[in-house]
CSV table of N, CA, C and O in Angstrom, one decimal:
chain,number,residue,atom,x,y,z
A,8,UNK,N,-14.1,-1.8,10.7
A,8,UNK,CA,-15.1,-0.9,11.3
A,8,UNK,C,-14.6,0.5,11.1
A,8,UNK,O,-13.4,0.8,11.0
A,9,UNK,N,-15.5,1.5,11.0
A,9,UNK,CA,-15.2,2.9,10.9
A,9,UNK,C,-15.8,3.7,12.0
A,9,UNK,O,-17.0,3.5,12.4
A,10,UNK,N,-15.0,4.5,12.7
A,10,UNK,CA,-15.5,5.3,13.8
A,10,UNK,C,-15.0,6.8,13.6
A,10,UNK,O,-14.0,7.0,12.9
A,11,UNK,N,-15.8,7.7,14.1
A,11,UNK,CA,-15.3,9.1,14.0
A,11,UNK,C,-14.3,9.4,15.1
A,11,UNK,O,-14.2,8.6,16.1
A,12,UNK,N,-13.6,10.5,15.0
A,12,UNK,CA,-12.5,10.8,15.9
A,12,UNK,C,-12.9,10.9,17.3
A,12,UNK,O,-12.3,10.3,18.2
A,13,UNK,N,-14.1,11.5,17.6
A,13,UNK,CA,-14.5,11.6,19.0
A,13,UNK,C,-14.8,10.2,19.6
A,13,UNK,O,-14.4,9.9,20.7
A,14,UNK,N,-15.4,9.4,18.8
A,14,UNK,CA,-15.7,8.0,19.3
A,14,UNK,C,-14.4,7.2,19.5
A,14,UNK,O,-14.3,6.5,20.4
A,15,UNK,N,-13.5,7.4,18.6
A,15,UNK,CA,-12.2,6.7,18.7
A,15,UNK,C,-11.4,7.2,19.9
A,15,UNK,O,-10.8,6.3,20.6
A,16,UNK,N,-11.5,8.4,20.2
A,16,UNK,CA,-10.9,9.0,21.5
A,16,UNK,C,-11.5,8.3,22.7
A,16,UNK,O,-10.7,7.9,23.6
A,17,UNK,N,-12.7,8.1,22.7
A,17,UNK,CA,-13.4,7.5,23.9
A,17,UNK,C,-13.2,6.0,24.0
A,17,UNK,O,-13.3,5.4,25.0
A,18,UNK,N,-13.0,5.4,22.8
A,18,UNK,CA,-12.9,3.9,22.8
A,18,UNK,C,-11.5,3.4,22.3
A,18,UNK,O,-11.4,2.3,21.8
A,19,UNK,N,-10.5,4.2,22.5
A,19,UNK,CA,-9.2,3.8,22.0
A,19,UNK,C,-8.7,2.4,22.4
A,19,UNK,O,-8.3,1.7,21.5
A,20,UNK,N,-8.8,2.1,23.7
A,20,UNK,CA,-8.3,0.8,24.1
A,20,UNK,C,-9.0,-0.3,23.4
A,20,UNK,O,-8.4,-1.4,23.0
A,21,UNK,N,-10.3,-0.2,23.2
A,21,UNK,CA,-11.1,-1.2,22.6
A,21,UNK,C,-10.8,-1.3,21.1
A,21,UNK,O,-10.8,-2.4,20.5
A,22,UNK,N,-10.5,-0.2,20.5
A,22,UNK,CA,-10.2,-0.2,19.0
A,22,UNK,C,-8.8,-0.8,18.8
A,22,UNK,O,-8.6,-1.6,17.9
A,23,UNK,N,-7.9,-0.6,19.8
A,23,UNK,CA,-6.5,-1.2,19.7
A,23,UNK,C,-6.7,-2.7,19.9
A,23,UNK,O,-6.0,-3.5,19.2
A,24,UNK,N,-7.5,-3.1,20.8
A,24,UNK,CA,-7.8,-4.6,21.0
A,24,UNK,C,-8.4,-5.2,19.7
A,24,UNK,O,-8.0,-6.3,19.3
A,25,UNK,N,-9.3,-4.5,19.0
A,25,UNK,CA,-9.8,-5.0,17.8
A,25,UNK,C,-8.7,-5.1,16.7
A,25,UNK,O,-8.7,-6.1,16.0
A,26,UNK,N,-7.8,-4.2,16.7
A,26,UNK,CA,-6.7,-4.2,15.7
A,26,UNK,C,-5.8,-5.4,16.0
A,26,UNK,O,-5.3,-6.1,15.1
A,27,UNK,N,-5.6,-5.7,17.3
A,27,UNK,CA,-4.8,-6.8,17.7
A,27,UNK,C,-5.4,-8.1,17.3
A,27,UNK,O,-4.7,-9.1,17.1
A,28,UNK,N,-6.7,-8.2,17.1
A,28,UNK,CA,-7.4,-9.4,16.6
A,28,UNK,C,-7.6,-9.3,15.0
A,28,UNK,O,-8.5,-9.9,14.5
A,29,UNK,N,-6.7,-8.6,14.4
A,29,UNK,CA,-6.6,-8.5,12.9
A,29,UNK,C,-7.8,-7.7,12.3
A,29,UNK,O,-8.1,-7.9,11.1
A,30,UNK,N,-8.5,-6.9,13.1
A,30,UNK,CA,-9.6,-6.2,12.5
A,30,UNK,C,-9.1,-4.8,12.1
A,30,UNK,O,-8.4,-4.2,12.9
A,31,UNK,N,-9.4,-4.3,10.9
A,31,UNK,CA,-9.0,-3.0,10.5
A,31,UNK,C,-9.9,-2.0,11.0
A,31,UNK,O,-11.1,-2.1,10.9
A,32,UNK,N,-9.4,-0.9,11.6
A,32,UNK,CA,-10.2,0.1,12.2
A,32,UNK,C,-9.9,1.4,11.5
A,32,UNK,O,-8.7,1.9,11.4
A,33,UNK,N,-10.9,2.0,10.9
A,33,UNK,CA,-10.7,3.3,10.1
A,33,UNK,C,-11.2,4.4,11.0
A,33,UNK,O,-12.3,4.3,11.6
A,34,UNK,N,-10.4,5.5,11.1
A,34,UNK,CA,-10.8,6.6,11.9
A,34,UNK,C,-11.2,7.7,10.9
A,34,UNK,O,-10.4,8.0,9.9
A,35,UNK,N,-12.4,8.3,11.1
A,35,UNK,CA,-12.9,9.3,10.1
A,35,UNK,C,-13.1,10.6,10.8
A,35,UNK,O,-13.4,10.7,12.0
A,36,UNK,N,-13.0,11.7,10.0
A,36,UNK,CA,-13.3,13.0,10.4
A,36,UNK,C,-14.5,13.5,9.6
A,36,UNK,O,-14.4,13.5,8.3
A,37,UNK,N,-15.6,13.7,10.2
A,37,UNK,CA,-16.9,14.1,9.5
A,37,UNK,C,-17.2,13.0,8.4
A,37,UNK,O,-17.6,13.4,7.3
A,38,UNK,N,-17.0,11.8,8.7
A,38,UNK,CA,-17.4,10.7,7.8
A,38,UNK,C,-16.4,10.4,6.7
A,38,UNK,O,-16.6,9.5,5.9
A,39,UNK,N,-15.3,11.2,6.7
A,39,UNK,CA,-14.2,11.0,5.7
A,39,UNK,C,-13.1,10.3,6.3
A,39,UNK,O,-12.4,10.8,7.3
A,40,UNK,N,-12.7,9.1,5.8
A,40,UNK,CA,-11.6,8.3,6.4
A,40,UNK,C,-10.3,9.1,6.4
A,40,UNK,O,-9.9,9.7,5.3
A,41,UNK,N,-9.6,9.2,7.5
A,41,UNK,CA,-8.3,9.9,7.5
A,41,UNK,C,-7.1,9.1,8.1
A,41,UNK,O,-6.0,9.4,8.0
A,42,UNK,N,-7.5,8.0,8.9
A,42,UNK,CA,-6.4,7.2,9.5
A,42,UNK,C,-6.9,5.8,9.6
A,42,UNK,O,-8.1,5.5,9.5
A,43,UNK,N,-5.9,4.9,9.9
A,43,UNK,CA,-6.2,3.5,10.0
A,43,UNK,C,-5.4,2.9,11.2
A,43,UNK,O,-4.2,3.2,11.3
A,44,UNK,N,-6.0,2.1,12.0
A,44,UNK,CA,-5.4,1.4,13.1
A,44,UNK,C,-5.3,-0.1,12.6
A,44,UNK,O,-6.3,-0.7,12.3
A,45,UNK,N,-4.1,-0.6,12.5
A,45,UNK,CA,-3.9,-2.0,12.1
A,45,UNK,C,-2.9,-2.6,13.1
A,45,UNK,O,-2.2,-2.0,13.8
A,46,UNK,N,-2.9,-3.9,13.2
A,46,UNK,CA,-2.0,-4.7,14.0
A,46,UNK,C,-0.6,-4.4,13.6
A,46,UNK,O,-0.2,-4.5,12.5
A,47,UNK,N,0.3,-4.2,14.6
A,47,UNK,CA,1.7,-4.0,14.4
A,47,UNK,C,2.4,-5.3,14.2
A,47,UNK,O,2.2,-6.3,14.9
A,48,UNK,N,3.3,-5.3,13.2
A,48,UNK,CA,4.1,-6.5,13.0
A,48,UNK,C,5.6,-6.0,12.9
A,48,UNK,O,5.9,-5.1,12.1
A,49,UNK,N,6.4,-6.5,13.7
A,49,UNK,CA,7.8,-6.1,13.8
A,49,UNK,C,8.5,-6.4,12.5
A,49,UNK,O,8.3,-7.4,11.9
A,50,UNK,N,9.4,-5.5,12.0
A,50,UNK,CA,10.1,-5.7,10.8
A,50,UNK,C,11.1,-6.9,10.9
A,50,UNK,O,11.6,-7.1,12.0
A,51,UNK,N,11.2,-7.7,9.9
A,51,UNK,CA,12.2,-8.8,9.9
A,51,UNK,C,13.6,-8.3,9.9
A,51,UNK,O,13.9,-7.4,9.1
A,52,UNK,N,14.4,-8.9,10.7
A,52,UNK,CA,15.8,-8.5,10.8
A,52,UNK,C,16.7,-9.7,10.3
A,52,UNK,O,16.5,-10.8,10.8
A,53,UNK,N,17.5,-9.4,9.3
A,53,UNK,CA,18.4,-10.5,8.8
A,53,UNK,C,19.3,-11.0,9.9
A,53,UNK,O,19.9,-10.2,10.7
A,54,UNK,N,19.5,-12.3,10.0
A,54,UNK,CA,20.4,-12.9,11.0
A,54,UNK,C,21.7,-13.2,10.4
A,54,UNK,O,21.8,-13.3,9.1
A,55,UNK,N,22.7,-13.5,11.2
A,55,UNK,CA,24.0,-13.8,10.7
A,55,UNK,C,23.8,-15.1,9.9
A,55,UNK,O,23.2,-16.1,10.3
A,56,UNK,N,24.4,-15.1,8.7
A,56,UNK,CA,24.4,-16.3,7.9
A,56,UNK,C,23.2,-16.4,7.0
A,56,UNK,O,22.9,-17.4,6.4
A,57,UNK,N,22.4,-15.3,6.9
A,57,UNK,CA,21.1,-15.4,6.2
A,57,UNK,C,21.4,-15.6,4.7
A,57,UNK,O,20.5,-16.1,4.0
A,58,UNK,N,22.5,-15.2,4.2
A,58,UNK,CA,22.8,-15.4,2.7
A,58,UNK,C,23.5,-16.7,2.4
A,58,UNK,O,23.8,-17.0,1.3
A,59,UNK,N,23.8,-17.5,3.5
A,59,UNK,CA,24.6,-18.7,3.3
A,59,UNK,C,23.8,-19.6,2.3
A,59,UNK,O,22.6,-19.9,2.5
A,60,UNK,N,24.5,-20.1,1.3
A,60,UNK,CA,23.9,-21.0,0.3
A,60,UNK,C,23.1,-20.3,-0.8
A,60,UNK,O,22.6,-21.0,-1.7
A,61,UNK,N,22.9,-19.0,-0.7
A,61,UNK,CA,22.1,-18.3,-1.7
A,61,UNK,C,22.9,-17.5,-2.7
A,61,UNK,O,22.3,-17.0,-3.7
A,62,UNK,N,24.2,-17.4,-2.4
A,62,UNK,CA,25.0,-16.6,-3.3
A,62,UNK,C,26.2,-17.5,-3.8
A,62,UNK,O,26.8,-18.1,-3.0
A,63,UNK,N,26.4,-17.4,-5.1
A,63,UNK,CA,27.6,-18.2,-5.6
A,63,UNK,C,28.7,-17.2,-5.9
A,63,UNK,O,28.5,-16.1,-6.2
A,64,UNK,N,29.9,-17.7,-5.8
A,64,UNK,CA,31.1,-16.9,-6.1
A,64,UNK,C,32.2,-17.8,-6.7
A,64,UNK,O,32.1,-19.0,-6.5
A,65,UNK,N,33.1,-17.1,-7.3
A,65,UNK,CA,34.1,-17.8,-8.0
A,65,UNK,C,35.1,-18.5,-7.0
A,65,UNK,O,35.3,-18.0,-5.9
A,66,UNK,N,35.6,-19.7,-7.3
A,66,UNK,CA,36.5,-20.4,-6.5
A,66,UNK,C,37.8,-19.6,-6.2
A,66,UNK,O,38.5,-19.8,-5.2
A,67,UNK,N,38.2,-18.8,-7.2
A,67,UNK,CA,39.4,-18.0,-7.1
A,67,UNK,C,39.2,-16.6,-6.6
A,67,UNK,O,40.0,-15.7,-6.8
A,68,UNK,N,38.2,-16.4,-5.8
A,68,UNK,CA,37.9,-15.0,-5.4
A,68,UNK,C,39.0,-14.4,-4.5
A,68,UNK,O,39.2,-13.2,-4.4
A,69,UNK,N,39.7,-15.3,-3.8
A,69,UNK,CA,40.8,-14.8,-3.0
A,69,UNK,C,42.2,-15.2,-3.5
A,69,UNK,O,43.1,-15.4,-2.7
A,70,UNK,N,42.3,-15.3,-4.8
A,70,UNK,CA,43.6,-15.7,-5.3
A,70,UNK,C,44.5,-14.5,-5.5
A,70,UNK,O,44.1,-13.4,-5.4
A,71,UNK,N,45.8,-14.7,-5.6
A,71,UNK,CA,46.8,-13.6,-5.8
A,71,UNK,C,46.4,-12.8,-7.0
A,71,UNK,O,46.5,-11.6,-7.0
A,72,UNK,N,46.0,-13.5,-8.1
A,72,UNK,CA,45.7,-12.7,-9.3
A,72,UNK,C,44.5,-11.8,-9.2
A,72,UNK,O,44.5,-10.7,-9.6
A,73,UNK,N,43.5,-12.3,-8.5
A,73,UNK,CA,42.2,-11.6,-8.3
A,73,UNK,C,42.6,-10.4,-7.3
A,73,UNK,O,42.1,-9.3,-7.6
A,74,UNK,N,43.3,-10.6,-6.3
A,74,UNK,CA,43.7,-9.6,-5.4
A,74,UNK,C,44.5,-8.5,-6.0
A,74,UNK,O,44.3,-7.3,-5.8
A,75,UNK,N,45.4,-8.9,-6.9
A,75,UNK,CA,46.2,-7.9,-7.7
A,75,UNK,C,45.4,-7.1,-8.6
A,75,UNK,O,45.6,-5.9,-8.7
A,76,UNK,N,44.4,-7.7,-9.2
A,76,UNK,CA,43.5,-6.9,-10.1
A,76,UNK,C,42.7,-5.9,-9.3
A,76,UNK,O,42.5,-4.8,-9.7
A,77,UNK,N,42.1,-6.4,-8.2
A,77,UNK,CA,41.3,-5.4,-7.3
A,77,UNK,C,42.2,-4.3,-6.9
A,77,UNK,O,41.8,-3.1,-6.9
A,78,UNK,N,43.4,-4.6,-6.4
A,78,UNK,CA,44.3,-3.6,-6.0
A,78,UNK,C,44.7,-2.6,-7.1
A,78,UNK,O,44.7,-1.4,-6.8
A,79,UNK,N,44.8,-3.1,-8.3
A,79,UNK,CA,45.1,-2.2,-9.4
A,79,UNK,C,44.0,-1.3,-9.7
A,79,UNK,O,44.2,-0.1,-10.2
A,80,UNK,N,42.8,-1.7,-9.4
A,80,UNK,CA,41.6,-0.8,-9.7
A,80,UNK,C,41.7,0.4,-8.8
A,80,UNK,O,41.2,1.5,-9.1
A,81,UNK,N,42.2,0.2,-7.6
A,81,UNK,CA,42.3,1.4,-6.7
A,81,UNK,C,43.6,2.2,-6.9
A,81,UNK,O,43.5,3.5,-6.8
A,82,UNK,N,44.7,1.6,-7.3
A,82,UNK,CA,45.9,2.4,-7.4
A,82,UNK,C,46.1,2.9,-8.8
A,82,UNK,O,46.7,4.0,-9.0
A,83,UNK,N,45.5,2.3,-9.8
A,83,UNK,CA,45.7,2.8,-11.2
A,83,UNK,C,44.5,3.6,-11.7
A,83,UNK,O,44.5,4.1,-12.8
A,84,UNK,N,43.6,3.9,-10.8
A,84,UNK,CA,42.4,4.7,-11.2
A,84,UNK,C,42.8,6.1,-11.4
A,84,UNK,O,43.6,6.7,-10.6
A,85,UNK,N,42.3,6.8,-12.5
A,85,UNK,CA,42.6,8.2,-12.7
A,85,UNK,C,42.0,9.1,-11.7
A,85,UNK,O,40.9,8.7,-11.2
A,86,UNK,N,42.6,10.1,-11.3
A,86,UNK,CA,42.1,11.0,-10.3
A,86,UNK,C,41.3,12.1,-11.0
A,86,UNK,O,41.7,12.7,-11.9
A,87,UNK,N,40.1,12.3,-10.5
A,87,UNK,CA,39.1,13.2,-11.2
A,87,UNK,C,39.3,14.6,-10.6
A,87,UNK,O,39.7,14.8,-9.5
């Protein structure tokens, strides 16, 4: 549905209720659409363990050789 600003001001609670029922509400100024009221949906937040089973890694990721190589990347890096 499309309503002009003055009508939207007078019917705001009803327009919000329409948006809550998945109806798209367009607000217009002099017949030109300028804003939209839509139902709010909260952003998804990743939970602890969300990546479990989705990422593979090497079995030796925590070996002495791997740790030494990572450490050398920090200590042997040239200073800019």
